[in-house]
Amino acid sequence: MYAAVTVFLFMCWTATATADHHQPCHTPNMTGVISVSEIRSGATHSGDFTYDSVAKKLRLRTSVTAHSHIKNVTKNLDLLIFFEEGVLYDIDAKNQSCEKKTLRSALNTLEIPPKSTFLSKITLGSATVAGEGLVLSVWMGPVPDLKANYIVSVTNGCLPLSSMYFSDTTTNIISLMQIETEIKDPDLLTLPSFCEGEAVEEMPEGTADSFLKLFL
């Protein structure tokens, strides 16, 4: 896995980005499956998501076992994230309870940050056989508040298929699958009545302060 990551980073760093006119595209509304992996520990987690790209709202629900080199841990999440407001709601529908928390980092892994640098276009599969290749645009940039960097690849329709976030201490890979460009159930992005008026919960420094740390 380390070798694959190294090769990918090398390709992106050495790609020729001659077209300075490239501008980050805007992600459409999406429903699908998201998977997050932390390379060094081997931990992975996945679940269903619904994303409103205009209001920047994300509903994420998982009921999957997180696997790692050390142990397997079942971690059920039901989260409603308001990126524009910088808050998330940890929802327990069974007990009709809710915790409101602050996102200390504005990181939104479903969007290309506006100041991203365009690296190149790459083709997965065959570039010469019609219908047998997928063209991706590759972007990169820093995440100063997390002391990390990112590389994200999107389709011509601006679907973010994969992202990599890496720092001196960790490397996270995010993959989106079974994507449909619609919001199938708008109610998922509506705050449940039992969450209304909830006070922000104070959290220890470094806990659940970014999208990535919600998983791992």
PDB file of C-alpha atoms in Angstrom:
ATOM      1  CA  MET A   1       0.000   0.000   0.000  1.00  0.00           C
ATOM      2  CA  TYR A   2       2.817   2.432   0.833  1.00  0.00           C
ATOM      3  CA  ALA A   3       4.325   1.766  -2.600  1.00  0.00           C
ATOM      4  CA  ALA A   4       1.020   2.527  -4.320  1.00  0.00           C
ATOM      5  CA  VAL A   5       0.654   5.774  -2.384  1.00  0.00           C
ATOM      6  CA  THR A   6       4.225   6.793  -3.211  1.00  0.00           C
ATOM      7  CA  VAL A   7       3.754   6.117  -6.930  1.00  0.00           C
ATOM      8  CA  PHE A   8       0.493   8.068  -6.981  1.00  0.00           C
ATOM      9  CA  LEU A   9       2.068  11.074  -5.247  1.00  0.00           C
ATOM     10  CA  PHE A  10       5.043  10.977  -7.596  1.00  0.00           C
ATOM     11  CA  MET A  11       2.776  10.934 -10.653  1.00  0.00           C
ATOM     12  CA  CYS A  12       0.790  13.883  -9.378  1.00  0.00           C
ATOM     13  CA  TRP A  13       3.814  15.931  -8.381  1.00  0.00           C
ATOM     14  CA  THR A  14       5.553  15.354 -11.718  1.00  0.00           C
ATOM     15  CA  ALA A  15       2.473  15.846 -13.931  1.00  0.00           C
ATOM     16  CA  THR A  16       2.703  18.815 -16.308  1.00  0.00           C
ATOM     17  CA  ALA A  17       0.024  21.347 -15.504  1.00  0.00           C
ATOM     18  CA  THR A  18       0.380  23.691 -18.459  1.00  0.00           C
ATOM     19  CA  ALA A  19      -3.224  24.924 -18.509  1.00  0.00           C
ATOM     20  CA  ASP A  20      -3.299  27.630 -15.868  1.00  0.00           C
ATOM     21  CA  HIS A  21      -6.859  28.580 -16.833  1.00  0.00           C
ATOM     22  CA  HIS A  22      -8.325  25.544 -15.056  1.00  0.00           C
ATOM     23  CA  GLN A  23     -10.754  26.465 -12.293  1.00  0.00           C
ATOM     24  CA  PRO A  24     -12.140  24.119  -9.628  1.00  0.00           C
ATOM     25  CA  CYS A  25     -15.567  22.799 -10.594  1.00  0.00           C
ATOM     26  CA  HIS A  26     -18.584  22.544  -8.284  1.00  0.00           C
ATOM     27  CA  THR A  27     -19.727  19.200  -6.929  1.00  0.00           C
ATOM     28  CA  PRO A  28     -23.347  18.271  -7.755  1.00  0.00           C
ATOM     29  CA  ASN A  29     -25.867  16.951  -5.248  1.00  0.00           C
ATOM     30  CA  MET A  30     -24.997  13.357  -4.464  1.00  0.00           C
ATOM     31  CA  THR A  31     -26.261  10.166  -2.867  1.00  0.00           C
ATOM     32  CA  GLY A  32     -23.989   7.173  -2.520  1.00  0.00           C
ATOM     33  CA  VAL A  33     -21.493   5.225  -0.435  1.00  0.00           C
ATOM     34  CA  ILE A  34     -18.370   6.704   1.149  1.00  0.00           C
ATOM     35  CA  SER A  35     -15.310   4.808   2.389  1.00  0.00           C
ATOM     36  CA  VAL A  36     -12.493   6.249   4.508  1.00  0.00           C
ATOM     37  CA  SER A  37      -9.203   4.423   5.121  1.00  0.00           C
ATOM     38  CA  GLU A  38      -6.234   5.352   7.300  1.00  0.00           C
ATOM     39  CA  ILE A  39      -3.190   3.815   5.636  1.00  0.00           C
ATOM     40  CA  ARG A  40      -0.801   3.488   8.557  1.00  0.00           C
ATOM     41  CA  SER A  41      -3.223   1.809  10.982  1.00  0.00           C
ATOM     42  CA  GLY A  42      -5.171  -0.057   8.316  1.00  0.00           C
ATOM     43  CA  ALA A  43      -8.482   1.188   9.740  1.00  0.00           C
ATOM     44  CA  THR A  44     -11.375   1.537   7.296  1.00  0.00           C
ATOM     45  CA  HIS A  45     -14.937   2.732   7.673  1.00  0.00           C
ATOM     46  CA  SER A  46     -17.795   3.150   5.225  1.00  0.00           C
ATOM     47  CA  GLY A  47     -21.450   4.111   5.047  1.00  0.00           C
ATOM     48  CA  ASP A  48     -24.247   5.788   3.104  1.00  0.00           C
ATOM     49  CA  PHE A  49     -24.277   9.526   2.498  1.00  0.00           C
ATOM     50  CA  THR A  50     -26.544  12.249   1.125  1.00  0.00           C
ATOM     51  CA  TYR A  51     -24.965  15.584   0.165  1.00  0.00           C
ATOM     52  CA  ASP A  52     -26.549  18.941  -0.689  1.00  0.00           C
ATOM     53  CA  SER A  53     -23.839  20.781  -2.618  1.00  0.00           C
ATOM     54  CA  VAL A  54     -25.666  24.135  -2.521  1.00  0.00           C
ATOM     55  CA  ALA A  55     -26.427  24.296   1.205  1.00  0.00           C
ATOM     56  CA  LYS A  56     -23.259  22.298   2.014  1.00  0.00           C
ATOM     57  CA  LYS A  57     -25.147  19.791   4.167  1.00  0.00           C
ATOM     58  CA  LEU A  58     -24.137  16.159   4.602  1.00  0.00           C
ATOM     59  CA  ARG A  59     -25.993  13.256   6.193  1.00  0.00           C
ATOM     60  CA  LEU A  60     -23.781  10.285   6.914  1.00  0.00           C
ATOM     61  CA  ARG A  61     -25.011   6.996   8.348  1.00  0.00           C
ATOM     62  CA  THR A  62     -22.838   3.948   8.948  1.00  0.00           C
ATOM     63  CA  SER A  63     -23.367   0.573  10.561  1.00  0.00           C
ATOM     64  CA  VAL A  64     -20.220  -1.143   9.367  1.00  0.00           C
ATOM     65  CA  THR A  65     -17.289  -2.653  11.222  1.00  0.00           C
ATOM     66  CA  ALA A  66     -14.066  -0.661  11.086  1.00  0.00           C
ATOM     67  CA  HIS A  67     -11.148  -2.997  10.355  1.00  0.00           C
ATOM     68  CA  SER A  68      -7.573  -2.345  11.415  1.00  0.00           C
ATOM     69  CA  HIS A  69      -4.311  -4.243  11.865  1.00  0.00           C
ATOM     70  CA  ILE A  70      -4.958  -4.361  15.603  1.00  0.00           C
ATOM     71  CA  LYS A  71      -8.672  -5.054  16.075  1.00  0.00           C
ATOM     72  CA  ASN A  72     -12.144  -4.768  14.583  1.00  0.00           C
ATOM     73  CA  VAL A  73     -14.459  -2.207  16.110  1.00  0.00           C
ATOM     74  CA  THR A  74     -18.092  -1.585  15.227  1.00  0.00           C
ATOM     75  CA  LYS A  75     -18.637   2.157  15.085  1.00  0.00           C
ATOM     76  CA  ASN A  76     -22.180   3.257  14.257  1.00  0.00           C
ATOM     77  CA  LEU A  77     -22.533   6.858  13.168  1.00  0.00           C
ATOM     78  CA  ASP A  78     -25.532   8.971  12.249  1.00  0.00           C
ATOM     79  CA  LEU A  79     -24.284  12.468  11.547  1.00  0.00           C
ATOM     80  CA  LEU A  80     -25.803  15.609  10.065  1.00  0.00           C
ATOM     81  CA  ILE A  81     -23.063  18.078   9.163  1.00  0.00           C
ATOM     82  CA  PHE A  82     -23.587  21.745   8.291  1.00  0.00           C
ATOM     83  CA  PHE A  83     -20.262  22.784   6.771  1.00  0.00           C
ATOM     84  CA  GLU A  84     -21.270  26.428   6.301  1.00  0.00           C
ATOM     85  CA  GLU A  85     -22.162  26.761   9.984  1.00  0.00           C
ATOM     86  CA  GLY A  86     -19.224  24.674  11.157  1.00  0.00           C
ATOM     87  CA  VAL A  87     -21.335  22.315  13.263  1.00  0.00           C
ATOM     88  CA  LEU A  88     -22.329  18.668  13.278  1.00  0.00           C
ATOM     89  CA  TYR A  89     -25.150  16.806  14.987  1.00  0.00           C
ATOM     90  CA  ASP A  90     -24.479  13.325  16.332  1.00  0.00           C
ATOM     91  CA  ILE A  91     -27.932  11.767  16.128  1.00  0.00           C
ATOM     92  CA  ASP A  92     -29.346   8.856  18.137  1.00  0.00           C
ATOM     93  CA  ALA A  93     -32.760   8.319  16.553  1.00  0.00           C
ATOM     94  CA  LYS A  94     -33.520   5.279  18.727  1.00  0.00           C
ATOM     95  CA  ASN A  95     -33.224   7.263  21.957  1.00  0.00           C
ATOM     96  CA  GLN A  96     -34.434  10.533  20.394  1.00  0.00           C
ATOM     97  CA  SER A  97     -31.259  12.288  21.486  1.00  0.00           C
ATOM     98  CA  CYS A  98     -28.716  14.506  19.783  1.00  0.00           C
ATOM     99  CA  GLU A  99     -25.312  16.046  20.468  1.00  0.00           C
ATOM    100  CA  LYS A 100     -24.265  19.286  18.769  1.00  0.00           C
ATOM    101  CA  LYS A 101     -20.525  19.684  18.190  1.00  0.00           C
ATOM    102  CA  THR A 102     -18.229  22.241  16.600  1.00  0.00           C
ATOM    103  CA  LEU A 103     -16.137  21.461  13.532  1.00  0.00           C
ATOM    104  CA  ARG A 104     -12.876  23.238  14.265  1.00  0.00           C
ATOM    105  CA  SER A 105     -11.685  22.554  10.718  1.00  0.00           C
ATOM    106  CA  ALA A 106     -13.700  23.687   7.681  1.00  0.00           C
ATOM    107  CA  LEU A 107     -12.414  20.689   5.704  1.00  0.00           C
ATOM    108  CA  ASN A 108     -15.074  19.385   3.312  1.00  0.00           C
ATOM    109  CA  THR A 109     -13.770  16.334   1.474  1.00  0.00           C
ATOM    110  CA  LEU A 110     -16.705  16.353  -0.972  1.00  0.00           C
ATOM    111  CA  GLU A 111     -15.624  19.629  -2.592  1.00  0.00           C
ATOM    112  CA  ILE A 112     -12.539  20.934  -4.391  1.00  0.00           C
ATOM    113  CA  PRO A 113     -11.293  23.884  -2.290  1.00  0.00           C
ATOM    114  CA  PRO A 114     -11.424  27.136  -4.334  1.00  0.00           C
ATOM    115  CA  LYS A 115      -7.661  27.743  -4.082  1.00  0.00           C
ATOM    116  CA  SER A 116      -6.662  24.272  -5.278  1.00  0.00           C
ATOM    117  CA  THR A 117      -3.876  23.886  -7.818  1.00  0.00           C
ATOM    118  CA  PHE A 118      -4.669  21.952 -10.994  1.00  0.00           C
ATOM    119  CA  LEU A 119      -2.118  19.216 -11.658  1.00  0.00           C
ATOM    120  CA  SER A 120      -3.212  17.260 -14.704  1.00  0.00           C
ATOM    121  CA  LYS A 121      -5.777  15.086 -16.411  1.00  0.00           C
ATOM    122  CA  ILE A 122      -5.279  11.340 -16.203  1.00  0.00           C
ATOM    123  CA  THR A 123      -7.133   8.437 -17.806  1.00  0.00           C
ATOM    124  CA  LEU A 124      -8.054   5.315 -15.885  1.00  0.00           C
ATOM    125  CA  GLY A 125      -8.270   2.377 -18.263  1.00  0.00           C
ATOM    126  CA  SER A 126      -7.719   2.884 -21.980  1.00  0.00           C
ATOM    127  CA  ALA A 127      -7.449   6.307 -23.575  1.00  0.00           C
ATOM    128  CA  THR A 128      -7.550   4.832 -27.080  1.00  0.00           C
ATOM    129  CA  VAL A 129     -10.526   2.443 -26.913  1.00  0.00           C
ATOM    130  CA  ALA A 130     -13.892   4.223 -26.987  1.00  0.00           C
ATOM    131  CA  GLY A 131     -15.864   3.819 -23.780  1.00  0.00           C
ATOM    132  CA  GLU A 132     -13.013   2.032 -21.985  1.00  0.00           C
ATOM    133  CA  GLY A 133     -11.419   4.967 -20.162  1.00  0.00           C
ATOM    134  CA  LEU A 134     -12.395   7.381 -17.380  1.00  0.00           C
ATOM    135  CA  VAL A 135     -10.853  10.869 -17.564  1.00  0.00           C
ATOM    136  CA  LEU A 136     -10.111  12.471 -14.208  1.00  0.00           C
ATOM    137  CA  SER A 137      -8.891  15.946 -13.263  1.00  0.00           C
ATOM    138  CA  VAL A 138      -6.378  15.949 -10.409  1.00  0.00           C
ATOM    139  CA  TRP A 139      -6.097  18.849  -7.948  1.00  0.00           C
ATOM    140  CA  MET A 140      -4.007  19.472  -4.861  1.00  0.00           C
ATOM    141  CA  GLY A 141      -3.392  21.961  -2.095  1.00  0.00           C
ATOM    142  CA  PRO A 142      -2.726  22.461   1.628  1.00  0.00           C
ATOM    143  CA  VAL A 143      -5.032  22.133   4.639  1.00  0.00           C
ATOM    144  CA  PRO A 144      -3.278  24.605   6.984  1.00  0.00           C
ATOM    145  CA  ASP A 145      -5.472  24.057  10.053  1.00  0.00           C
ATOM    146  CA  LEU A 146      -4.736  20.317   9.945  1.00  0.00           C
ATOM    147  CA  LYS A 147      -1.089  20.759   8.887  1.00  0.00           C
ATOM    148  CA  ALA A 148      -1.799  18.433   5.967  1.00  0.00           C
ATOM    149  CA  ASN A 149      -2.050  18.384   2.181  1.00  0.00           C
ATOM    150  CA  TYR A 150      -4.580  16.862  -0.168  1.00  0.00           C
ATOM    151  CA  ILE A 151      -4.882  15.412  -3.666  1.00  0.00           C
ATOM    152  CA  VAL A 152      -8.364  14.981  -5.107  1.00  0.00           C
ATOM    153  CA  SER A 153      -9.490  13.487  -8.422  1.00  0.00           C
ATOM    154  CA  VAL A 154     -12.851  14.294 -10.033  1.00  0.00           C
ATOM    155  CA  THR A 155     -14.637  13.226 -13.204  1.00  0.00           C
ATOM    156  CA  ASN A 156     -15.607  15.586 -16.034  1.00  0.00           C
ATOM    157  CA  GLY A 157     -18.958  15.879 -14.247  1.00  0.00           C
ATOM    158  CA  CYS A 158     -17.115  16.957 -11.066  1.00  0.00           C
ATOM    159  CA  LEU A 159     -17.863  13.784  -9.119  1.00  0.00           C
ATOM    160  CA  PRO A 160     -15.073  13.443  -6.510  1.00  0.00           C
ATOM    161  CA  LEU A 161     -14.177   9.776  -6.892  1.00  0.00           C
ATOM    162  CA  SER A 162     -11.157   9.731  -4.574  1.00  0.00           C
ATOM    163  CA  SER A 163      -9.211  12.028  -2.256  1.00  0.00           C
ATOM    164  CA  MET A 164      -5.988  11.643  -0.318  1.00  0.00           C
ATOM    165  CA  TYR A 165      -5.124  13.677   2.778  1.00  0.00           C
ATOM    166  CA  PHE A 166      -1.592  13.256   4.085  1.00  0.00           C
ATOM    167  CA  SER A 167       0.602  14.753   6.798  1.00  0.00           C
ATOM    168  CA  ASP A 168       3.724  13.760   8.712  1.00  0.00           C
ATOM    169  CA  THR A 169       1.672  11.469  10.945  1.00  0.00           C
ATOM    170  CA  THR A 170      -1.207  10.104   8.882  1.00  0.00           C
ATOM    171  CA  THR A 171      -2.528   9.355   5.399  1.00  0.00           C
ATOM    172  CA  ASN A 172      -6.271   9.092   4.727  1.00  0.00           C
ATOM    173  CA  ILE A 173      -7.906   7.942   1.498  1.00  0.00           C
ATOM    174  CA  ILE A 174     -11.561   8.705   0.784  1.00  0.00           C
ATOM    175  CA  SER A 175     -13.479   6.941  -1.968  1.00  0.00           C
ATOM    176  CA  LEU A 176     -17.011   7.562  -3.229  1.00  0.00           C
ATOM    177  CA  MET A 177     -18.984   4.748  -4.848  1.00  0.00           C
ATOM    178  CA  GLN A 178     -22.438   4.057  -6.303  1.00  0.00           C
ATOM    179  CA  ILE A 179     -22.925   7.794  -6.791  1.00  0.00           C
ATOM    180  CA  GLU A 180     -26.218   9.231  -8.031  1.00  0.00           C
ATOM    181  CA  THR A 181     -26.449  12.960  -8.715  1.00  0.00           C
ATOM    182  CA  GLU A 182     -29.636  13.579  -6.775  1.00  0.00           C
ATOM    183  CA  ILE A 183     -30.969  13.880  -3.251  1.00  0.00           C
ATOM    184  CA  LYS A 184     -33.286  10.903  -2.910  1.00  0.00           C
ATOM    185  CA  ASP A 185     -34.615  11.764   0.545  1.00  0.00           C
ATOM    186  CA  PRO A 186     -34.490  15.506   1.386  1.00  0.00           C
ATOM    187  CA  ASP A 187     -35.760  14.786   4.910  1.00  0.00           C
ATOM    188  CA  LEU A 188     -32.363  13.292   5.730  1.00  0.00           C
ATOM    189  CA  LEU A 189     -30.902  16.808   5.535  1.00  0.00           C
ATOM    190  CA  THR A 190     -33.524  18.302   7.865  1.00  0.00           C
ATOM    191  CA  LEU A 191     -32.596  18.671  11.525  1.00  0.00           C
ATOM    192  CA  PRO A 192     -34.734  16.315  13.665  1.00  0.00           C
ATOM    193  CA  SER A 193     -37.064  18.120  16.069  1.00  0.00           C
ATOM    194  CA  PHE A 194     -35.332  16.612  19.111  1.00  0.00           C
ATOM    195  CA  CYS A 195     -32.065  18.257  17.988  1.00  0.00           C
ATOM    196  CA  GLU A 196     -33.479  21.781  17.823  1.00  0.00           C
ATOM    197  CA  GLY A 197     -32.164  24.139  20.472  1.00  0.00           C
ATOM    198  CA  GLU A 198     -29.352  21.787  21.435  1.00  0.00           C
ATOM    199  CA  ALA A 199     -26.382  23.572  23.017  1.00  0.00           C
ATOM    200  CA  VAL A 200     -22.910  23.112  21.575  1.00  0.00           C
ATOM    201  CA  GLU A 201     -20.990  20.439  23.445  1.00  0.00           C
ATOM    202  CA  GLU A 202     -17.490  21.412  24.514  1.00  0.00           C
ATOM    203  CA  MET A 203     -14.957  18.848  23.330  1.00  0.00           C
ATOM    204  CA  PRO A 204     -11.331  18.231  24.285  1.00  0.00           C
ATOM    205  CA  GLU A 205      -8.821  19.702  21.876  1.00  0.00           C
ATOM    206  CA  GLY A 206      -8.197  17.450  18.879  1.00  0.00           C
ATOM    207  CA  THR A 207     -11.370  15.331  19.099  1.00  0.00           C
ATOM    208  CA  ALA A 208     -13.904  15.218  16.254  1.00  0.00           C
ATOM    209  CA  ASP A 209     -12.667  18.582  15.002  1.00  0.00           C
ATOM    210  CA  SER A 210     -12.561  17.651  11.329  1.00  0.00           C
ATOM    211  CA  PHE A 211     -14.444  15.511   8.867  1.00  0.00           C
ATOM    212  CA  LEU A 212     -11.680  12.887   8.804  1.00  0.00           C
ATOM    213  CA  LYS A 213     -11.502  12.477  12.577  1.00  0.00           C
ATOM    214  CA  LEU A 214     -15.203  11.581  12.693  1.00  0.00           C
ATOM    215  CA  PHE A 215     -14.210   8.242  11.193  1.00  0.00           C
ATOM    216  CA  LEU A 216     -10.802   7.328  12.536  1.00  0.00           C
TER     217      LEU A 216
END
